[in-house]
Coordinates of C-alpha atoms in Angstrom, one line a residue:
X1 CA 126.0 7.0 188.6
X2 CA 125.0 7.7 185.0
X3 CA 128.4 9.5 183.5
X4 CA 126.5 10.2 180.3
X5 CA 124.4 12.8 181.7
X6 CA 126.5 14.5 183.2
X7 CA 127.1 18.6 181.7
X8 CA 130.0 18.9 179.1
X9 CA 131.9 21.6 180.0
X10 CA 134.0 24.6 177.9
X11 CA 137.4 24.9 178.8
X12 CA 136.3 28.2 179.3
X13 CA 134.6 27.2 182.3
X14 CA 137.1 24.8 183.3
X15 CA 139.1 28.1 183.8
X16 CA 136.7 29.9 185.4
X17 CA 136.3 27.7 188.2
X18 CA 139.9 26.8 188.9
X19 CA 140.2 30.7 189.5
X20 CA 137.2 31.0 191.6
X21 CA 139.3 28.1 193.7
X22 CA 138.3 24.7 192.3
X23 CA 140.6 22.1 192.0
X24 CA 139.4 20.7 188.9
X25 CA 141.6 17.8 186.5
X26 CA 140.9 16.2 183.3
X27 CA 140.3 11.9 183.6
X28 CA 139.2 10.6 180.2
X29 CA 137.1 13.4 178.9
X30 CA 135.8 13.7 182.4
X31 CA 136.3 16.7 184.9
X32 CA 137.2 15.7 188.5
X33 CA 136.3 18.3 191.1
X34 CA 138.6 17.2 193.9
X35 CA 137.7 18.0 197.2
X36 CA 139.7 20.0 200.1
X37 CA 139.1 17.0 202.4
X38 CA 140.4 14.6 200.0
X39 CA 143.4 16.9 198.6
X40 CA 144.1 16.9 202.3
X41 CA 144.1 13.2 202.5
X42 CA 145.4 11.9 199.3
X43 CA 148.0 8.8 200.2
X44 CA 150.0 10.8 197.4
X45 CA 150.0 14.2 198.7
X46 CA 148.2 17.3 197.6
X47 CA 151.0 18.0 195.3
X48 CA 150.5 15.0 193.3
X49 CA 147.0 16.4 192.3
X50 CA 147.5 20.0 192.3
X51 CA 150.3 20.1 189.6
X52 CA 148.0 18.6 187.0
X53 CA 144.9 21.1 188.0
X54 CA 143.6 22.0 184.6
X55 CA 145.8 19.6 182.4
X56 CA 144.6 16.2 181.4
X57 CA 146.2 13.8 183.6
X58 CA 144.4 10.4 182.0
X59 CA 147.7 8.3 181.7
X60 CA 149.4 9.8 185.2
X61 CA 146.3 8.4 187.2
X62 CA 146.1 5.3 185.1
X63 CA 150.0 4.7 186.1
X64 CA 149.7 5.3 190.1
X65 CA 146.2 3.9 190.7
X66 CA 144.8 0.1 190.6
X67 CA 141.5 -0.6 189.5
X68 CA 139.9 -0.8 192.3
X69 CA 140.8 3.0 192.4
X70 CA 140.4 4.0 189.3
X71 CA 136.8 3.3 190.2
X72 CA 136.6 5.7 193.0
X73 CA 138.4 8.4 191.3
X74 CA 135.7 8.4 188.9
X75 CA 133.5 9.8 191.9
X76 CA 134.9 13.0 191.6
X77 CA 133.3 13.8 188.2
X78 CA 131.1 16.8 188.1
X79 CA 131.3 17.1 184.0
X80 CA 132.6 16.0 180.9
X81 CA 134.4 18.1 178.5
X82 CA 134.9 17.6 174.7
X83 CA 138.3 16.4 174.1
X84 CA 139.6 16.7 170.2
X85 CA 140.6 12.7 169.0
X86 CA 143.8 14.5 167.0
X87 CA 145.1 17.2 169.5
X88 CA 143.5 16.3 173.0
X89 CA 143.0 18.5 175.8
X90 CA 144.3 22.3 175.5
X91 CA 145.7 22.3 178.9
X92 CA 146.0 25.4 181.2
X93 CA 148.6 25.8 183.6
X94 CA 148.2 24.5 187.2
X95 CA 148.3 27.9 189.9
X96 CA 150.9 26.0 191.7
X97 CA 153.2 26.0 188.9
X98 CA 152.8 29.9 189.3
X99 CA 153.6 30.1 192.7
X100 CA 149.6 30.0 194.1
X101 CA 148.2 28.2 196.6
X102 CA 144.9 28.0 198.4
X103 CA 145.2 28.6 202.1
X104 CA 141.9 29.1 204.0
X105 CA 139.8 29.1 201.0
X106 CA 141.6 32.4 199.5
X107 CA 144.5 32.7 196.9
X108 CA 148.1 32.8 199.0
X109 CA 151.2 33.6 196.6
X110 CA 154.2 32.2 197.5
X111 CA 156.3 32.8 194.8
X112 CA 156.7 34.5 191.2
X113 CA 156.7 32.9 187.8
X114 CA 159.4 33.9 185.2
X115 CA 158.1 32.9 181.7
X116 CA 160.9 32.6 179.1
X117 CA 160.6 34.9 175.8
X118 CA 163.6 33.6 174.0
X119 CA 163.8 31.5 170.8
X120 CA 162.9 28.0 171.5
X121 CA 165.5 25.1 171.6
X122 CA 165.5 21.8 173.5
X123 CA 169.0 21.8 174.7
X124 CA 171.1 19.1 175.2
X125 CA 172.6 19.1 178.8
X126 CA 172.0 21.6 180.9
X127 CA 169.3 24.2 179.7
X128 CA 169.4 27.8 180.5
X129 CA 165.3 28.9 179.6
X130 CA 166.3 28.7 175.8
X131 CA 162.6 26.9 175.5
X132 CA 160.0 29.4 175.3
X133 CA 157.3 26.9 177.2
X134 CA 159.4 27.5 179.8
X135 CA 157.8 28.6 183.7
X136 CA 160.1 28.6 186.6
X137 CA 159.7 30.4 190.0
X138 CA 161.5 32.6 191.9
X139 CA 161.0 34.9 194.8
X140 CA 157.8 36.3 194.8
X141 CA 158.0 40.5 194.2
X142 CA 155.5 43.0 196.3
X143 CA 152.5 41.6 195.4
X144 CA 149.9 44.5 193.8
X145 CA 147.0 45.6 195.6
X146 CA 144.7 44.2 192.8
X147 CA 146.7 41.4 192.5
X148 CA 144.3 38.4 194.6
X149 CA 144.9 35.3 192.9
X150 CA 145.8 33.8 189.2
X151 CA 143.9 35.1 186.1
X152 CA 143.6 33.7 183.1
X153 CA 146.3 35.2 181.7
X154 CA 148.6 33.5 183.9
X155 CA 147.5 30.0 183.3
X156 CA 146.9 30.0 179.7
X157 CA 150.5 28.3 178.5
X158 CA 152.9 30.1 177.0
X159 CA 153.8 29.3 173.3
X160 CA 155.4 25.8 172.7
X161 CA 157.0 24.0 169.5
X162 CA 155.6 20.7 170.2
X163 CA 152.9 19.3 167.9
X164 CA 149.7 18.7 170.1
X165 CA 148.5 15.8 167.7
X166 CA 152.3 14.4 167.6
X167 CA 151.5 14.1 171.6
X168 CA 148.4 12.9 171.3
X169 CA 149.8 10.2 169.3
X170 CA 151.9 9.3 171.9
X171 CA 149.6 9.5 174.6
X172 CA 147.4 6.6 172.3
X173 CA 150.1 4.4 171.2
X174 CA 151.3 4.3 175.8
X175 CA 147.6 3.8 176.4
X176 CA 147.5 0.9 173.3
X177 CA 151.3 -0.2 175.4
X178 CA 150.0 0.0 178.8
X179 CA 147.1 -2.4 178.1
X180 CA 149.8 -5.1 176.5
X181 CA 151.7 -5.0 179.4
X182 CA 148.3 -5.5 181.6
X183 CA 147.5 -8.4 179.1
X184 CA 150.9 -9.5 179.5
X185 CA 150.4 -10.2 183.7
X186 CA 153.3 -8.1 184.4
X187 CA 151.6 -6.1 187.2
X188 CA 151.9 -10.1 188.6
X189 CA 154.1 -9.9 191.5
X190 CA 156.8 -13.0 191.6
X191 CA 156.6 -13.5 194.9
X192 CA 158.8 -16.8 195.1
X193 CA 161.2 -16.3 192.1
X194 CA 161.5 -12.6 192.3
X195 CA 161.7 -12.0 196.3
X196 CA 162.6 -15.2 197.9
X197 CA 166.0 -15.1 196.7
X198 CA 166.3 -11.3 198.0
X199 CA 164.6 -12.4 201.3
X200 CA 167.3 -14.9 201.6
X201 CA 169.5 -12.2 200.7
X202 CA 168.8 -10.2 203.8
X203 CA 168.6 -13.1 206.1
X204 CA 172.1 -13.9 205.2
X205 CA 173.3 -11.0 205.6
X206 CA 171.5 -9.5 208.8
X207 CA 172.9 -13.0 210.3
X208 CA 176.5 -12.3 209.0
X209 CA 176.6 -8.9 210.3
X210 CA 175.3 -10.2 213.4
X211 CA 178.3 -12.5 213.6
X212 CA 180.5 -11.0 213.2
X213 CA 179.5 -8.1 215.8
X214 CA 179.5 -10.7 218.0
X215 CA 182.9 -11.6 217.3
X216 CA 184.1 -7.9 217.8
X217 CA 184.5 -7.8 214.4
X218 CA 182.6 -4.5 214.1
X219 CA 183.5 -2.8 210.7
X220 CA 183.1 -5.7 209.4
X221 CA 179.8 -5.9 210.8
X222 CA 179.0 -2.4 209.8
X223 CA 179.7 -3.1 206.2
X224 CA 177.3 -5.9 206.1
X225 CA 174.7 -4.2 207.9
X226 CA 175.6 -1.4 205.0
X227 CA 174.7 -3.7 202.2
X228 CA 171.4 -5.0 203.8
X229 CA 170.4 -1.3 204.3
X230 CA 171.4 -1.2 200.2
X231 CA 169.2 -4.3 199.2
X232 CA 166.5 -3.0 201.4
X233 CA 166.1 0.1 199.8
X234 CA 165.0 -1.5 196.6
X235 CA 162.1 -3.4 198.8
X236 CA 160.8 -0.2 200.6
X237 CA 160.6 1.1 197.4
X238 CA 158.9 -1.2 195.8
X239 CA 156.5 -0.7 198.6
X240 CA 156.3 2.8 198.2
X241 CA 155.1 2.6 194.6
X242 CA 151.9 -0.3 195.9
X243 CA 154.3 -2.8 194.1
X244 CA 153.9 -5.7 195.8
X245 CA 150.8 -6.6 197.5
X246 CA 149.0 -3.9 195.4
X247 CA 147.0 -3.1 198.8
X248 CA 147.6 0.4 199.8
X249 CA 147.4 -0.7 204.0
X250 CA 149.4 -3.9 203.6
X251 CA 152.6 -2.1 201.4
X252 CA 152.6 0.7 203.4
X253 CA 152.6 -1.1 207.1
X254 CA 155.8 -3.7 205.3
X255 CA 156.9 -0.1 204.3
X256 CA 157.5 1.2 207.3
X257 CA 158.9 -1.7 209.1
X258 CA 161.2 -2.3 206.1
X259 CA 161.9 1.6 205.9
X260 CA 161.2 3.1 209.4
X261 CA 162.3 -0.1 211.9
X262 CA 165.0 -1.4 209.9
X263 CA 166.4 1.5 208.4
X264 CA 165.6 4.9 210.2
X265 CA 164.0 6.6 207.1
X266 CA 160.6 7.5 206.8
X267 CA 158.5 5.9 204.3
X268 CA 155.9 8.8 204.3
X269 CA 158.5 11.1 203.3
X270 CA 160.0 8.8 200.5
X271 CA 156.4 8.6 198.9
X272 CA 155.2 11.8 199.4
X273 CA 159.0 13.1 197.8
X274 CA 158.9 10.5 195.3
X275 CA 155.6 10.7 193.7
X276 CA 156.2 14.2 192.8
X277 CA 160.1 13.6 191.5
X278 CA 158.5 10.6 189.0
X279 CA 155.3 13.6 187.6
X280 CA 157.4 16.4 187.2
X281 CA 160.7 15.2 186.6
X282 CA 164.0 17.1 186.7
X283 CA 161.8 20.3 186.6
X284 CA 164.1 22.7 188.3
X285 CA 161.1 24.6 190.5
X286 CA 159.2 21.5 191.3
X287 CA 161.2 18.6 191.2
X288 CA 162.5 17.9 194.3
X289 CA 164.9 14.8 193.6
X290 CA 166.9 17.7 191.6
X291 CA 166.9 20.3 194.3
X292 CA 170.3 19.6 195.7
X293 CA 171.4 23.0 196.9
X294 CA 174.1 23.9 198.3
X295 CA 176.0 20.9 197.0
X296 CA 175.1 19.9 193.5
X297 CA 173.2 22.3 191.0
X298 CA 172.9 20.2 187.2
X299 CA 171.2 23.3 185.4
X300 CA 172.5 26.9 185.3
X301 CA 168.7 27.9 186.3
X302 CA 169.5 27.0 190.1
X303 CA 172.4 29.6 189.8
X304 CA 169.4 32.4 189.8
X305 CA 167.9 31.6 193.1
X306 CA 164.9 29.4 192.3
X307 CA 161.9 28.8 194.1
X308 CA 160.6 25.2 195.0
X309 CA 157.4 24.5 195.3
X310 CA 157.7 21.2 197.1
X311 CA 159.9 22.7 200.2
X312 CA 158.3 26.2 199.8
X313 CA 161.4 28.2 199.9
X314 CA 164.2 29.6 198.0
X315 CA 167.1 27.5 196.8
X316 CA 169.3 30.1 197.4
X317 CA 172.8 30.0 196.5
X318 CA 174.4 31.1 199.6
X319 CA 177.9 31.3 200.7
X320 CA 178.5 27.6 201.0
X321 CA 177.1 27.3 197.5
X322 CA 179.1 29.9 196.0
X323 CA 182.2 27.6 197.9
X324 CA 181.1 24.0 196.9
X325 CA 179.4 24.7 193.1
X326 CA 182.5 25.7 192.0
X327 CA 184.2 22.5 192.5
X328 CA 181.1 20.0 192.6
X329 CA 182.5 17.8 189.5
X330 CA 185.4 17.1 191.8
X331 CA 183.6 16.4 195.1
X332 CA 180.5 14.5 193.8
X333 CA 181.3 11.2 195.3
X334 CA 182.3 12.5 198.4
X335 CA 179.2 14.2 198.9
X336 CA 177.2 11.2 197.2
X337 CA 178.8 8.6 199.8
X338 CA 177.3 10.6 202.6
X339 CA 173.8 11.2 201.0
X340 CA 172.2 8.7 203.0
X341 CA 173.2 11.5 206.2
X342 CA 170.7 13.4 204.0
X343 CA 167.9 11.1 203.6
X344 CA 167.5 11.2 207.8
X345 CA 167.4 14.9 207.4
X346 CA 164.4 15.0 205.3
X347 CA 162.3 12.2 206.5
X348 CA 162.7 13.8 210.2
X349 CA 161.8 17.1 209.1
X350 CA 158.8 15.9 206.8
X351 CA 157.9 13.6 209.9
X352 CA 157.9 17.0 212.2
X353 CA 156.4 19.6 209.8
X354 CA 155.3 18.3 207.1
X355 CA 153.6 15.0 207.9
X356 CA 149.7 14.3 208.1
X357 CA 149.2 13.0 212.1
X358 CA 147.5 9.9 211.3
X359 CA 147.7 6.1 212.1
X360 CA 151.0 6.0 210.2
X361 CA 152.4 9.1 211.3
X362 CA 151.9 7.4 214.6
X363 CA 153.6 4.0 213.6
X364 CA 156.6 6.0 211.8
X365 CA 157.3 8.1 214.9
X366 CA 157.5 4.3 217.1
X367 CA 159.5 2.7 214.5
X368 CA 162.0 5.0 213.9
X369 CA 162.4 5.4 218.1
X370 CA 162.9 1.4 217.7
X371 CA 165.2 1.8 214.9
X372 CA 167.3 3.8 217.0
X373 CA 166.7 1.9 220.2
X374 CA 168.7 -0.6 218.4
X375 CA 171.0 1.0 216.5
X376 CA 172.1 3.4 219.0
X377 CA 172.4 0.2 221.5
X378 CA 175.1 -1.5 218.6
X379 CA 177.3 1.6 218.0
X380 CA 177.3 2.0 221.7
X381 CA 178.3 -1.6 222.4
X382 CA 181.6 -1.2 220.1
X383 CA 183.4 0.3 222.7
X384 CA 185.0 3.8 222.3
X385 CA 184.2 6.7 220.4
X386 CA 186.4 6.2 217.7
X387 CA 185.1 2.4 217.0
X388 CA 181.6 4.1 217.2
X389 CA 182.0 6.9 214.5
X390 CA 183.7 4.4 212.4
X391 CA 180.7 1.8 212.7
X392 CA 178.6 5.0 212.2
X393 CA 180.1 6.0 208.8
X394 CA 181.4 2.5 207.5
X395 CA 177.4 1.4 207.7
X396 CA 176.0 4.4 206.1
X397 CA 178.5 4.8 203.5
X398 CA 178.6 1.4 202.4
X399 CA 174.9 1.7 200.7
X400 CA 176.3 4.8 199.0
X401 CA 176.6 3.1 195.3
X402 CA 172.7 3.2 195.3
X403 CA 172.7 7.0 195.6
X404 CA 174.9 7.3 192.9
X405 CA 172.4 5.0 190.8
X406 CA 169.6 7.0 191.9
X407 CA 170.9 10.2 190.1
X408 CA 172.9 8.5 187.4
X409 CA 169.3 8.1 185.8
X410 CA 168.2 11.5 185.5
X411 CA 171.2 14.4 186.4
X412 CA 172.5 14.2 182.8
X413 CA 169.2 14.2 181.3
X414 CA 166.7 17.3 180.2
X415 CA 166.0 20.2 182.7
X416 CA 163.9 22.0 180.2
X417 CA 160.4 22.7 181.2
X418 CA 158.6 21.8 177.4
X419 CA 155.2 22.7 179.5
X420 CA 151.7 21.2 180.1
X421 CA 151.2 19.9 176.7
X422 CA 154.4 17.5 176.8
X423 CA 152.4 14.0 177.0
X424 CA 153.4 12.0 180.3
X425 CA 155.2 9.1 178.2
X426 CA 157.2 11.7 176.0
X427 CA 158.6 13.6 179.1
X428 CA 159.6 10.4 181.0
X429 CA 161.8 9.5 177.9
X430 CA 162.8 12.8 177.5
X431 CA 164.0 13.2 181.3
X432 CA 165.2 9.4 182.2
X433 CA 168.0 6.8 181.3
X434 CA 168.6 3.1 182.0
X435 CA 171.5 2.1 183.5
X436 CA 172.9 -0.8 181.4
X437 CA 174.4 -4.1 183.0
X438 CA 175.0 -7.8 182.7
X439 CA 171.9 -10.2 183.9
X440 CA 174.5 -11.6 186.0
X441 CA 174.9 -8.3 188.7
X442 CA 171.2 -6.6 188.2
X443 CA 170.8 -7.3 191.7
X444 CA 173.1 -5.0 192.6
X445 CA 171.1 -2.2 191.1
X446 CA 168.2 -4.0 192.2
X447 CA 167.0 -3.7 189.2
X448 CA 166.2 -0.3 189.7
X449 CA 168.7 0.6 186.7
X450 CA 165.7 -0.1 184.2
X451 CA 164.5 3.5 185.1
X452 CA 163.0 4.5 181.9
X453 CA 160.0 1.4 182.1
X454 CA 160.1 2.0 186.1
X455 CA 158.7 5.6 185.1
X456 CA 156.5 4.7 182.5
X457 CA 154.5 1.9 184.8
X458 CA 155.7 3.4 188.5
X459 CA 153.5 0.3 189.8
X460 CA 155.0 -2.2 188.3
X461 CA 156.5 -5.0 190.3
X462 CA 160.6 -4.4 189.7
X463 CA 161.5 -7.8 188.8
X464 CA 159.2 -7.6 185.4
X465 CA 160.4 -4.6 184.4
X466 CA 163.1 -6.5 182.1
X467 CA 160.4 -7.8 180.2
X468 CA 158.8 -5.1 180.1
X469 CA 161.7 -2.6 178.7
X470 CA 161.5 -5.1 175.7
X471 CA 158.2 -3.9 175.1
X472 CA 159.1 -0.3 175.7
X473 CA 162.4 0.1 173.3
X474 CA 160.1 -1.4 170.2
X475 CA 157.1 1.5 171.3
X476 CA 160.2 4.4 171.9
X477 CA 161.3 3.0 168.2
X478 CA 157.9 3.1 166.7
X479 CA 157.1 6.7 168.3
X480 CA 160.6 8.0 167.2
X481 CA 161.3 8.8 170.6
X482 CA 164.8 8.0 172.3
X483 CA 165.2 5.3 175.0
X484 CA 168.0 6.8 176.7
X485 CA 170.2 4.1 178.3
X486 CA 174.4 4.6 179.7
X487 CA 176.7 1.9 180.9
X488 CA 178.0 2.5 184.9
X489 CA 180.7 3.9 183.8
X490 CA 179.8 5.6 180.7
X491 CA 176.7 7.2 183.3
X492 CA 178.9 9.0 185.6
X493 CA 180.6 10.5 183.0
X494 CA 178.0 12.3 181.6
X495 CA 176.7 13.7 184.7
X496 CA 180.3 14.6 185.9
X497 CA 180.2 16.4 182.5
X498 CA 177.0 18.1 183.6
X499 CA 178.3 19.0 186.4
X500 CA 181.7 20.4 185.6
X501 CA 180.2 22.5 182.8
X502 CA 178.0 23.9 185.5
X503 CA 180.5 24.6 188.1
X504 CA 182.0 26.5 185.2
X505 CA 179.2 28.9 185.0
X506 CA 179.1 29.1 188.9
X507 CA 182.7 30.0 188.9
X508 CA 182.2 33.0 186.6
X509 CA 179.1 34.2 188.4
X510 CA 180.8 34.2 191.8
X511 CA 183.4 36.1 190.0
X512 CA 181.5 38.6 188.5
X513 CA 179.4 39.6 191.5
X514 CA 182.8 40.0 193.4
X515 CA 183.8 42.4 190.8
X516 CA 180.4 44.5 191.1
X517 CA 180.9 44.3 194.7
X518 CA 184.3 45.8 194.4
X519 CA 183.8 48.6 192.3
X520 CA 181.1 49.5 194.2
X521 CA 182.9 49.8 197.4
X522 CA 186.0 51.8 195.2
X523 CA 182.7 54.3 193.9
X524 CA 181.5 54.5 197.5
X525 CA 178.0 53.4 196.6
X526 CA 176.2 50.9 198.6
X527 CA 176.0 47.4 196.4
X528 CA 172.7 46.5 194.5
X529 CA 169.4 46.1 197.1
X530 CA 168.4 42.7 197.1
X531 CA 164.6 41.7 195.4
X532 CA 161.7 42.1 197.2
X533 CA 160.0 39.9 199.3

């Protein structure tokens, strides 16, 4: 297809048609018209697309997508559009970050956007809407009768401090990066030096914990089982991000029996959670690797009942909340050594509502019976009840350390929403930190700790992202931009910081709405009607 002659389009138009319904993004001055059958297909999930609808989202597709890719996604273009060298694209704001969706071909609101009119300040912990870029939903109010869909009021971004051509900048200089570190034959996977020792890693100890069950040695055996589950992770992930093979079908199908088979957690519901977590991250409304409700809130903007956009509901701070927030500083590691509990809460319920029946739906639902064929057939053949729970907990506790990684990287970082004009490598340093640690242990992280580069090049294979945060620190250092990185120790102390200054704020809220409820009931009046819905 010739690309030259295709129409150049006005943003203008570009608006136009996103409100008549079209879900139209910006690929190197290019405008993709993506289709309903593909947003319904797309290995990513339709998320992944529709929160960069109207925004220029060159150096997110360059990240996720192989060449081979890159080539199809070029058969999407309808137009070009004139993009400014100094200042890029003028983005619009994507309808779902305003709480619309298409359902049926026609507008459906799920929620309401609160825009922030305050004076504009990037905080430095836990933001409050002090930026005036700022969009977050909530529940939606009694929609108007006129009221049928976004206009272009809505979608036009609000007012922002950051200097377009200062992002521009850095969306050139990640571009310039990105081809050194292509150059460099990092996105090489090391297949002997990198996973045969963690293959032998597994073997061992799968075979140890099967010992030792054998010798009745069962928590034993549990632990050990714990710490494969642990080292696994860091494989399935890899697979989840095409990191390994770099073939879509091949990564996935390891992905599941790594994932599914060996450790009862879907891999569709990891990728489909994940990819949105590493494009909007630690955005309270959308990022759902954030959303931790009732248990943990890191912002004071989940104390006002947001909505999320990737589990469609309202994070609302019920009576468990209003019990737990309070103290969540205090029981954070409790809670953290039982997250993996979690993680088969949400891949069951993605694999039962949320999932796309196809071939790997299909393969996930017969894994995951397998997994628990076998699993279920171990904890029964402890014995009694008590050995059971304890082999139970003991094997899904041990892995725990990793959750506690996980979050380390982003809960004490920015929750401020600087809005569509923030350049891709500017929020990812903005919103992540390393973990730092000795050569010596980065398996234990697996090296997963090197979070910043991981989010800058998602694709990369994990054992070259050391080289490749050398090459990042000296771009953050040249673009002025800070490369955020914590010991272990260090780490947690900033996000139990977070977090007690948070339950603070929780603590007075759940005292002052006792107080209103109080002196109502002395007045006699009934207490305030709750909003709308």
């Amino acid at each position: 297809m010739n690309y030259a002659s295709l129409r150049t389009w006005t943003r203008d138009e570009v608006a136009q048609h996103i409100l008549a319904g079209d879900t139209l993004v910006i690929y190197d001055g290019f405008v993709l018209r993506i289709t309903q059958n593909w947003l319904a297909s797309h290995p990513g999930g339709a998320l992944a697309i529709l929160h960069f609808v109207g925004r220029d989202a060159t150096d997110e597709i360059n990240a996720y997508h192989a060449e081979p890719t890159l080539k199809r996604v070029m058969g999407f273009a309808v137009g070009k559009v004139d993009v400014d060298e100094k200042v890029g694209w003028e983005p619009l704001v994507p309808p779902v970050q305003q709480g619309w969706l298409r359902q049926d071909g026609k507008w459906q609101r799920e929620a309401s956007a609160v825009r922030n009119d305050g004076p504009s300040s990037e905080p430095t912990a836990v933001p409050h809407m002090k930026a005036p870029s700022e969009i977050l939903l909530v529940a939606k109010e009694r929609a108007k009768a006129s009221e049928t869909g976004p206009t272009l009021e809505s979608i036009t971004p609000p007012p922002v401090t950051l200097s377009a051509a200062q992002q521009a900048d850095h969306a050139r200089a990640y571009r310039e990066l990105h081809a050194r570190i292509t150059a460099a034959r990092l996105y090489q996977t090391r297949y002997l030096a990198g996973y045969g020792p963690e293959v032998l890693r597994y073997a061992v100890g799968a075979g140890l914990s099967y010992e030792a069950y054998q010798r009745g040695w069962y928590l034993l055996s549990a632990f050990l089982m714990g710490l494969v589950w642990h080292q696994l992770a860091f494989f399935a992930h890899d697979l989840g991000h095409m990191g390994v093979t770099h073939n879509w079908v091949v990564d996935r199908l390891l992905g599941i029996l790594i994932a599914d088979l060996c450790g009862g957690l879907s891999i569709g519901w990891w990728v489909d959670n994940h990819n949105i977590h590493h494009l909007v991250t630690n955005h309270p409304s959308h990022d759902p690797d954030i959303q931790h409700l009732p248990f943990f809130a890191i912002s004071p903007t989940f104390l006002s009942n947001l909505y999320s956009s990737y589990y469609h509901r309202i994070m609302k701070v019920d009576i468990v909340a209003r019990y737990i927030l309070p103290v969540q500083h205090n029981l954070y590691f409790f809670i953290m050594s039982l997250a993996r509990f979690n993680l088969y809460a949400n891949s069951y319920g993605f694999l039962a509502f949320r999932a796309r029946r196809d071939w790997t739906w299909f393969l996930e639902i017969f894994c995951t019976a397998l997994f628990w064929t076998w699993f279920s057939r171990a904890l029964w053949g402890t014995g009694g009840w008590g050995m059971r729970i304890a082999y139970l907990l003991v094997s899904n506790v041990t892995p725990s350390p990793l959750h506690v990684q996980i979050v380390l990287s982003h809960f004490a970082r920015s929750t401020t929403d600087l809005g569509p004009a923030e350049s891709f490598v500017a929020r990812q340093l903005r919103t992540t930190t390393d973990v730092i640690c000795d050569d010596s242990v980065a398996f234990i992280h697996g090296g997963l700790h090197l979070q910043v580069t991981h989010h800058l090049f998602p694709r990369l294979p994990r054992h070259n992202l050391r080289a490749a945060s050398f090459m990042v620190k000296e771009f953050a250092k040249e673009q002025g931009l800070e490369y955020a990185e914590f010991g272990f120790t260090q780490g947690n102390g900033e996000v139990l910081s977070v977090l007690k200054e948070v339950a603070q704020q929780a603590r007075i809220v759940h005292m002052v709405a006792n107080e209103e409820v109080k002196h109502a009931l002395e007045a006699g009046c009934p207490t305030s009607a709750p909003r709308p819905t």
